[in-house]
Amino acid sequence: MWGGSRLSCSGNRFLGVVLSRYRGTQTECTRLITSAVYSENQFSWTPQTKPWVFSEYRIMWFKSYRMTFACLNRIKIYRYPWTRLYSTSRTTVDSSEVKTFLALAHRWWDEQGIYAPLHSMNDLRVPFIRDNLLKTVADHQPGKPLSGMKILDVGCGGGLLTEPLGRLGASVTGIDPVDENIKTAQQHKSFDPILDKRIEYRACSLEEIVEETTEAFDAVVASEVVEHVIDLETFIQCCCQVLKPGGSLFITTINKTQLSYALGIVFAEQIAGIVPKGTHTWEKFVSPEKLESILESNGLSVQSVAGMLYNPFSGYWHWSENTSLNYAAHAVKSGVQDHPVPDEFVFKGETEELRGQDSTNAGAQEELKK
């Protein structure tokens, strides 16, 4: 074991090495220590024996036998070699959300369990998707109205929405970042040979699909997903990239209002226990207006927005004009745009027009002279 005086000296020498990088006036050094210690309220006496600990907030803690302090500036983060790095520029998957759904992966198909609201939501979202897609086709097969269509179900979970879309005749690809969710979905679809042929499940992120293919799907479905991603704009951009021109994007999510916080989080999670605690984060909720703005900025035209209300006593959903809680949105990707006319042709046309005007003016002047 290290002695107290020996550890204290080691800590002082280590502090000296760190502060040597900030050589300057005495005022600058004082400001550095002040911002590191007192602004964060981290100065305390504690009998710790760990020499140093690195945190995920770019703070290096120096712990000696006598005192604890934090140095916040220009210290490179130390990461253990087995830690996977997540970047918001490369993925929209929130690792904390993955952990939440990982613990519940085995409960997807319990119609009386925590996912009961999602089971009953199919009474609204399946017809919503079906009817809007049928507007884009001239005719369809009886019993298989979505036959021939390719649909991507993003954040499919255990396949609660994927399977009904497959039964309507569509070829559906369900993706989810949680491996256990995909295992549950694959096991459940294996009981139906028809669904086994129409549905493909993959444990991956939306960004991985974008890297493999673009403009490949007639429709993308993100039901109860956007309130769990860490970068909504990137998520919508990826959805647009995998859609064919004229393809449809379907989203169901929760509005960002005081009512949605009171009922969706306080009541549903903390009081009634309809959904597990920590399932939702109010800051990630998005209003229809903001969602529409993001959709339109990515070349998607919003066709309809409808409110959805859940009755926890009956366990059923119904449509509503009120979108202050849940709502569904349908947007269509713009078709192939006309190619712009090259500048050289524009300039050429303008030049010829000006020459024609000049010749006309010249002729008029000759007539006046006569």
Short mmCIF file of C-alpha atoms in Angstrom, two decimals:
data_model
loop_
_atom_site.label_atom_id
_atom_site.label_comp_id
_atom_site.label_asym_id
_atom_site.label_seq_id
_atom_site.Cartn_x
_atom_site.Cartn_y
_atom_site.Cartn_z
CA MET A 1 0.00 0.00 0.00
CA TRP A 2 1.10 3.51 -0.70
CA GLY A 3 1.78 5.74 2.25
CA GLY A 4 -0.14 8.96 2.66
CA SER A 5 2.89 11.26 2.31
CA ARG A 6 4.23 9.31 -0.66
CA LEU A 7 0.90 9.50 -2.50
CA SER A 8 0.54 13.16 -1.71
CA CYS A 9 3.96 13.90 -3.20
CA SER A 10 3.12 11.86 -6.28
CA GLY A 11 -0.10 13.79 -6.74
CA ASN A 12 1.73 17.12 -6.40
CA ARG A 13 4.35 16.08 -8.94
CA PHE A 14 1.64 14.94 -11.36
CA LEU A 15 -0.21 18.24 -10.93
CA GLY A 16 3.01 20.07 -11.69
CA VAL A 17 3.41 18.19 -14.95
CA VAL A 18 -0.14 19.05 -15.99
CA LEU A 19 0.15 22.72 -15.10
CA SER A 20 3.50 22.98 -16.86
CA ARG A 21 1.58 23.01 -20.14
CA TYR A 22 -0.09 26.22 -19.09
CA ARG A 23 3.01 28.27 -18.38
CA GLY A 24 2.16 31.91 -18.21
CA THR A 25 1.38 34.58 -15.71
CA GLN A 26 0.39 33.80 -12.19
CA THR A 27 -3.06 35.16 -12.93
CA GLU A 28 -3.60 32.67 -15.76
CA CYS A 29 -2.59 29.73 -13.57
CA THR A 30 -4.87 30.96 -10.81
CA ARG A 31 -7.75 31.32 -13.27
CA LEU A 32 -7.17 27.76 -14.52
CA ILE A 33 -7.30 26.25 -11.05
CA THR A 34 -10.28 28.40 -10.06
CA SER A 35 -12.33 27.40 -13.10
CA ALA A 36 -11.40 23.79 -12.58
CA VAL A 37 -12.18 23.65 -8.87
CA TYR A 38 -14.59 26.26 -7.62
CA SER A 39 -16.76 26.93 -10.69
CA GLU A 40 -17.76 23.28 -10.77
CA ASN A 41 -17.98 23.06 -6.98
CA GLN A 42 -15.72 20.01 -6.99
CA PHE A 43 -13.28 20.91 -4.18
CA SER A 44 -13.58 18.49 -1.28
CA TRP A 45 -11.52 16.55 1.20
CA THR A 46 -11.80 12.82 0.81
CA PRO A 47 -9.68 9.78 1.84
CA GLN A 48 -9.54 8.33 -1.71
CA THR A 49 -6.62 6.13 -2.75
CA LYS A 50 -7.11 6.11 -6.56
CA PRO A 51 -4.46 8.31 -8.23
CA TRP A 52 -6.63 9.38 -11.16
CA VAL A 53 -9.96 8.62 -12.88
CA PHE A 54 -11.12 9.71 -16.33
CA SER A 55 -14.75 10.62 -16.91
CA GLU A 56 -16.89 10.87 -20.05
CA TYR A 57 -17.38 14.63 -19.71
CA ARG A 58 -13.81 15.57 -20.65
CA ILE A 59 -12.90 15.91 -16.98
CA MET A 60 -9.84 14.31 -15.44
CA TRP A 61 -10.15 13.78 -11.71
CA PHE A 62 -7.00 13.69 -9.61
CA LYS A 63 -7.60 11.89 -6.33
CA SER A 64 -4.95 11.86 -3.67
CA TYR A 65 -4.96 11.08 0.03
CA ARG A 66 -5.69 14.66 0.99
CA MET A 67 -7.86 16.32 -1.64
CA THR A 68 -9.85 16.01 -4.86
CA PHE A 69 -9.87 18.51 -7.72
CA ALA A 70 -10.76 18.62 -11.42
CA CYS A 71 -8.77 19.98 -14.35
CA LEU A 72 -11.12 20.78 -17.21
CA ASN A 73 -9.03 22.33 -20.00
CA ARG A 74 -7.21 20.63 -22.87
CA ILE A 75 -6.96 17.19 -21.31
CA LYS A 76 -7.41 14.37 -23.78
CA ILE A 77 -10.02 11.79 -22.91
CA TYR A 78 -8.71 8.38 -22.00
CA ARG A 79 -10.83 5.52 -23.28
CA TYR A 80 -10.50 1.91 -22.47
CA PRO A 81 -9.61 -0.09 -25.60
CA TRP A 82 -12.75 -2.24 -25.40
CA THR A 83 -15.14 0.72 -25.27
CA ARG A 84 -17.08 1.25 -28.51
CA LEU A 85 -17.12 4.85 -29.70
CA TYR A 86 -20.46 6.34 -30.70
CA SER A 87 -20.63 9.40 -32.92
CA THR A 88 -23.78 11.40 -33.56
CA SER A 89 -22.49 12.13 -37.06
CA ARG A 90 -22.52 8.40 -37.87
CA THR A 91 -25.44 6.98 -35.93
CA THR A 92 -28.80 8.07 -34.59
CA VAL A 93 -28.95 5.16 -32.14
CA ASP A 94 -28.94 6.13 -28.46
CA SER A 95 -26.99 3.53 -26.49
CA SER A 96 -28.99 4.24 -23.32
CA GLU A 97 -32.22 3.55 -25.22
CA VAL A 98 -30.74 0.26 -26.45
CA LYS A 99 -30.17 -0.84 -22.87
CA THR A 100 -33.75 0.02 -21.94
CA PHE A 101 -35.30 -2.06 -24.72
CA LEU A 102 -32.78 -4.87 -24.32
CA ALA A 103 -34.19 -5.66 -20.89
CA LEU A 104 -37.72 -5.88 -22.34
CA ALA A 105 -36.95 -7.83 -25.53
CA HIS A 106 -38.67 -11.02 -24.36
CA ARG A 107 -41.99 -9.28 -23.68
CA TRP A 108 -42.92 -7.96 -27.14
CA TRP A 109 -45.66 -10.48 -27.90
CA ASP A 110 -47.37 -10.38 -24.52
CA GLU A 111 -50.61 -8.65 -25.55
CA GLN A 112 -51.53 -8.00 -21.92
CA GLY A 113 -48.07 -6.80 -20.90
CA ILE A 114 -46.17 -3.54 -21.16
CA TYR A 115 -46.43 -3.47 -24.95
CA ALA A 116 -50.22 -3.80 -24.94
CA PRO A 117 -50.68 -0.17 -26.16
CA LEU A 118 -48.54 -0.93 -29.22
CA HIS A 119 -50.58 -4.04 -30.01
CA SER A 120 -53.82 -2.06 -29.93
CA MET A 121 -52.22 0.81 -31.88
CA ASN A 122 -52.19 -1.50 -34.91
CA ASP A 123 -55.94 -0.88 -35.19
CA LEU A 124 -55.06 2.67 -36.29
CA ARG A 125 -51.59 2.61 -37.81
CA VAL A 126 -52.00 -0.42 -40.09
CA PRO A 127 -55.07 1.01 -41.93
CA PHE A 128 -53.38 4.43 -41.96
CA ILE A 129 -50.37 3.00 -43.80
CA ARG A 130 -52.42 0.70 -46.05
CA ASP A 131 -54.97 3.30 -47.20
CA ASN A 132 -52.37 5.97 -47.98
CA LEU A 133 -50.22 3.53 -49.95
CA LEU A 134 -53.22 2.33 -51.98
CA LYS A 135 -53.72 5.90 -53.19
CA THR A 136 -50.52 5.53 -55.21
CA VAL A 137 -51.51 2.35 -57.09
CA ALA A 138 -54.15 1.87 -59.79
CA ASP A 139 -55.25 -1.61 -58.75
CA HIS A 140 -54.37 -4.22 -56.16
CA GLN A 141 -54.88 -7.88 -55.45
CA PRO A 142 -57.76 -8.87 -53.16
CA GLY A 143 -56.41 -10.07 -49.85
CA LYS A 144 -52.92 -8.77 -50.67
CA PRO A 145 -53.40 -5.05 -51.32
CA LEU A 146 -49.73 -4.17 -50.72
CA SER A 147 -48.36 -6.93 -52.93
CA GLY A 148 -45.26 -5.82 -54.85
CA MET A 149 -44.36 -3.03 -52.41
CA LYS A 150 -41.10 -2.91 -50.47
CA ILE A 151 -41.40 -1.45 -46.98
CA LEU A 152 -38.68 -0.68 -44.43
CA ASP A 153 -39.83 -0.86 -40.80
CA VAL A 154 -37.28 1.13 -38.79
CA GLY A 155 -37.05 0.26 -35.09
CA CYS A 156 -39.28 -2.77 -35.63
CA GLY A 157 -38.77 -4.17 -32.12
CA GLY A 158 -40.33 -7.61 -31.94
CA GLY A 159 -42.19 -7.18 -35.25
CA LEU A 160 -45.57 -5.98 -33.94
CA LEU A 161 -46.12 -3.77 -36.99
CA THR A 162 -43.89 -5.67 -39.42
CA GLU A 163 -46.03 -8.80 -39.43
CA PRO A 164 -49.38 -7.10 -40.23
CA LEU A 165 -47.74 -5.28 -43.15
CA GLY A 166 -46.36 -8.61 -44.37
CA ARG A 167 -49.83 -10.18 -44.17
CA LEU A 168 -51.08 -7.42 -46.50
CA GLY A 169 -48.71 -8.75 -49.16
CA ALA A 170 -45.81 -6.33 -48.80
CA SER A 171 -42.15 -7.37 -48.77
CA VAL A 172 -41.00 -5.94 -45.44
CA THR A 173 -37.52 -5.45 -44.02
CA GLY A 174 -37.53 -4.88 -40.27
CA ILE A 175 -34.42 -3.39 -38.66
CA ASP A 176 -33.60 -2.75 -35.02
CA PRO A 177 -30.29 -2.02 -33.23
CA VAL A 178 -31.15 -4.42 -30.38
CA ASP A 179 -30.08 -7.97 -31.23
CA GLU A 180 -32.51 -9.53 -28.74
CA ASN A 181 -35.44 -7.71 -30.36
CA ILE A 182 -34.53 -9.19 -33.75
CA LYS A 183 -34.19 -12.67 -32.26
CA THR A 184 -37.67 -12.37 -30.76
CA ALA A 185 -39.09 -11.12 -34.08
CA GLN A 186 -37.45 -13.91 -36.09
CA GLN A 187 -38.68 -16.57 -33.72
CA HIS A 188 -42.26 -15.29 -33.88
CA LYS A 189 -42.44 -15.02 -37.68
CA SER A 190 -41.04 -18.55 -38.06
CA PHE A 191 -44.42 -19.92 -36.98
CA ASP A 192 -45.99 -18.57 -40.21
CA PRO A 193 -44.35 -19.92 -43.41
CA ILE A 194 -45.88 -17.13 -45.53
CA LEU A 195 -44.50 -14.38 -43.29
CA ASP A 196 -41.17 -16.19 -43.18
CA LYS A 197 -40.85 -15.57 -46.93
CA ARG A 198 -42.13 -11.99 -46.99
CA ILE A 199 -40.29 -10.59 -43.97
CA GLU A 200 -36.57 -10.12 -43.42
CA TYR A 201 -35.18 -8.98 -40.08
CA ARG A 202 -31.78 -7.40 -39.52
CA ALA A 203 -30.03 -6.23 -36.37
CA CYS A 204 -28.59 -2.96 -37.67
CA SER A 205 -29.09 0.79 -37.71
CA LEU A 206 -30.76 2.89 -40.38
CA GLU A 207 -27.39 4.36 -41.31
CA GLU A 208 -26.10 0.92 -42.25
CA ILE A 209 -29.01 0.49 -44.66
CA VAL A 210 -28.20 3.85 -46.24
CA GLU A 211 -24.59 2.78 -46.78
CA GLU A 212 -25.77 -0.33 -48.66
CA THR A 213 -28.56 1.06 -50.81
CA THR A 214 -30.51 4.21 -51.67
CA GLU A 215 -33.98 4.80 -53.16
CA ALA A 216 -34.88 1.13 -52.69
CA PHE A 217 -38.16 1.24 -50.72
CA ASP A 218 -41.69 2.27 -51.61
CA ALA A 219 -42.36 3.17 -47.98
CA VAL A 220 -40.48 3.70 -44.73
CA VAL A 221 -42.27 3.28 -41.41
CA ALA A 222 -40.94 4.74 -38.16
CA SER A 223 -43.65 4.10 -35.59
CA GLU A 224 -42.88 5.21 -32.01
CA VAL A 225 -39.21 5.58 -32.95
CA VAL A 226 -38.26 9.23 -33.53
CA GLU A 227 -38.71 10.05 -29.84
CA HIS A 228 -35.85 7.64 -29.08
CA VAL A 229 -33.17 8.77 -31.58
CA ILE A 230 -30.39 11.17 -30.68
CA ASP A 231 -30.30 13.08 -33.98
CA LEU A 232 -33.73 13.56 -35.54
CA GLU A 233 -32.59 15.56 -38.58
CA THR A 234 -30.03 12.91 -39.55
CA PHE A 235 -32.65 10.22 -39.02
CA ILE A 236 -35.13 11.93 -41.37
CA GLN A 237 -32.40 12.51 -43.92
CA CYS A 238 -31.57 8.79 -43.91
CA CYS A 239 -35.25 7.88 -44.30
CA CYS A 240 -35.44 10.14 -47.33
CA GLN A 241 -32.32 8.61 -48.88
CA VAL A 242 -33.67 5.05 -48.83
CA LEU A 243 -37.06 6.08 -50.24
CA LYS A 244 -37.85 5.87 -53.93
CA PRO A 245 -39.01 9.12 -55.57
CA GLY A 246 -42.70 9.33 -54.78
CA GLY A 247 -42.29 6.97 -51.83
CA SER A 248 -44.08 7.45 -48.50
CA LEU A 249 -42.74 8.01 -45.00
CA PHE A 250 -45.04 7.15 -42.08
CA ILE A 251 -44.29 8.38 -38.56
CA THR A 252 -46.17 8.01 -35.31
CA THR A 253 -44.75 9.77 -32.28
CA ILE A 254 -45.49 11.98 -29.25
CA ASN A 255 -45.97 15.73 -29.33
CA LYS A 256 -43.78 17.93 -27.15
CA THR A 257 -46.32 19.62 -24.88
CA GLN A 258 -46.92 20.04 -21.17
CA LEU A 259 -49.83 17.65 -21.48
CA SER A 260 -47.64 14.96 -23.04
CA TYR A 261 -45.20 15.31 -20.15
CA ALA A 262 -47.96 15.08 -17.55
CA LEU A 263 -49.75 12.12 -19.12
CA GLY A 264 -47.00 10.41 -21.13
CA ILE A 265 -44.30 10.43 -18.48
CA VAL A 266 -45.69 11.33 -15.05
CA PHE A 267 -48.94 9.37 -15.30
CA ALA A 268 -48.10 6.58 -17.77
CA GLU A 269 -44.65 5.78 -16.37
CA GLN A 270 -44.53 6.90 -12.77
CA ILE A 271 -48.13 6.50 -11.57
CA ALA A 272 -50.06 4.01 -13.69
CA GLY A 273 -47.07 1.97 -14.85
CA ILE A 274 -48.51 1.59 -18.37
CA VAL A 275 -44.96 1.76 -19.73
CA PRO A 276 -41.70 1.15 -17.82
CA LYS A 277 -40.05 4.08 -16.11
CA GLY A 278 -37.41 5.78 -18.21
CA THR A 279 -38.91 4.67 -21.52
CA HIS A 280 -39.41 8.23 -22.74
CA THR A 281 -37.48 11.49 -22.46
CA TRP A 282 -39.61 14.61 -22.84
CA GLU A 283 -36.77 16.58 -24.43
CA LYS A 284 -36.79 14.14 -27.37
CA PHE A 285 -40.48 14.61 -28.11
CA VAL A 286 -41.15 16.58 -31.30
CA SER A 287 -44.06 18.79 -32.29
CA PRO A 288 -45.86 18.32 -35.62
CA GLU A 289 -44.69 21.77 -36.72
CA LYS A 290 -41.02 20.99 -36.13
CA LEU A 291 -41.33 17.56 -37.70
CA GLU A 292 -43.00 19.04 -40.78
CA SER A 293 -40.22 21.61 -41.08
CA ILE A 294 -37.55 18.89 -41.00
CA LEU A 295 -39.46 16.75 -43.48
CA GLU A 296 -39.90 19.56 -45.98
CA SER A 297 -36.25 20.60 -45.72
CA ASN A 298 -35.35 17.05 -46.85
CA GLY A 299 -37.63 17.02 -49.88
CA LEU A 300 -40.65 15.40 -48.23
CA SER A 301 -44.13 16.86 -48.60
CA VAL A 302 -46.45 16.31 -45.63
CA GLN A 303 -49.79 14.92 -46.80
CA SER A 304 -51.63 14.48 -43.50
CA VAL A 305 -51.23 14.75 -39.73
CA ALA A 306 -53.80 13.14 -37.42
CA GLY A 307 -54.06 13.06 -33.64
CA MET A 308 -54.17 9.76 -31.76
CA LEU A 309 -55.59 9.25 -28.26
CA TYR A 310 -55.17 6.21 -26.03
CA ASN A 311 -57.72 5.22 -23.42
CA PRO A 312 -55.83 3.40 -20.64
CA PHE A 313 -59.06 2.04 -19.17
CA SER A 314 -60.38 0.41 -22.34
CA GLY A 315 -56.94 -0.23 -23.85
CA TYR A 316 -57.98 1.13 -27.27
CA TRP A 317 -56.83 3.98 -29.52
CA HIS A 318 -58.97 6.33 -31.57
CA TRP A 319 -58.34 9.16 -34.02
CA SER A 320 -58.70 12.75 -32.86
CA GLU A 321 -58.31 16.27 -34.19
CA ASN A 322 -56.21 16.99 -31.11
CA THR A 323 -52.49 16.35 -31.70
CA SER A 324 -51.28 17.49 -28.28
CA LEU A 325 -50.42 13.90 -27.25
CA ASN A 326 -49.77 11.28 -29.95
CA TYR A 327 -50.08 11.85 -33.67
CA ALA A 328 -49.44 10.15 -37.01
CA ALA A 329 -47.87 11.83 -40.05
CA HIS A 330 -47.66 10.82 -43.70
CA ALA A 331 -45.15 12.46 -46.04
CA VAL A 332 -44.23 11.78 -49.67
CA LYS A 333 -40.81 12.17 -51.24
CA SER A 334 -40.79 14.49 -54.23
CA GLY A 335 -40.45 12.86 -57.64
CA VAL A 336 -37.64 13.29 -60.16
CA GLN A 337 -37.20 16.98 -60.77
CA ASP A 338 -36.72 18.45 -64.20
CA HIS A 339 -33.10 18.97 -65.11
CA PRO A 340 -32.13 22.65 -64.97
CA VAL A 341 -31.26 24.40 -68.23
CA PRO A 342 -27.47 24.94 -68.50
CA ASP A 343 -26.33 28.52 -68.09
CA GLU A 344 -24.70 28.57 -71.50
CA PHE A 345 -28.08 27.97 -73.18
CA VAL A 346 -29.70 30.64 -71.04
CA PHE A 347 -27.04 33.15 -71.95
CA LYS A 348 -27.24 32.10 -75.59
CA GLY A 349 -31.01 32.59 -75.65
CA GLU A 350 -30.73 35.96 -73.94
CA THR A 351 -28.06 37.07 -76.42
CA GLU A 352 -30.18 36.10 -79.41
CA GLU A 353 -33.17 37.90 -77.92
CA LEU A 354 -31.13 41.06 -77.39
CA ARG A 355 -29.82 40.88 -80.96
CA GLY A 356 -33.38 40.57 -82.23
CA GLN A 357 -34.38 43.62 -80.22
CA ASP A 358 -31.40 45.56 -81.57
CA SER A 359 -32.28 44.72 -85.18
CA THR A 360 -35.88 45.76 -84.56
CA ASN A 361 -34.78 49.06 -83.05
CA ALA A 362 -32.41 49.64 -85.94
CA GLY A 363 -35.21 49.08 -88.48
CA ALA A 364 -37.46 51.51 -86.61
CA GLN A 365 -34.77 54.15 -86.66
CA GLU A 366 -34.32 53.75 -90.46
CA GLU A 367 -38.07 54.24 -90.95
CA LEU A 368 -37.97 57.44 -88.88
CA LYS A 369 -35.12 58.78 -90.97
CA LYS A 370 -37.11 58.24 -94.15
#
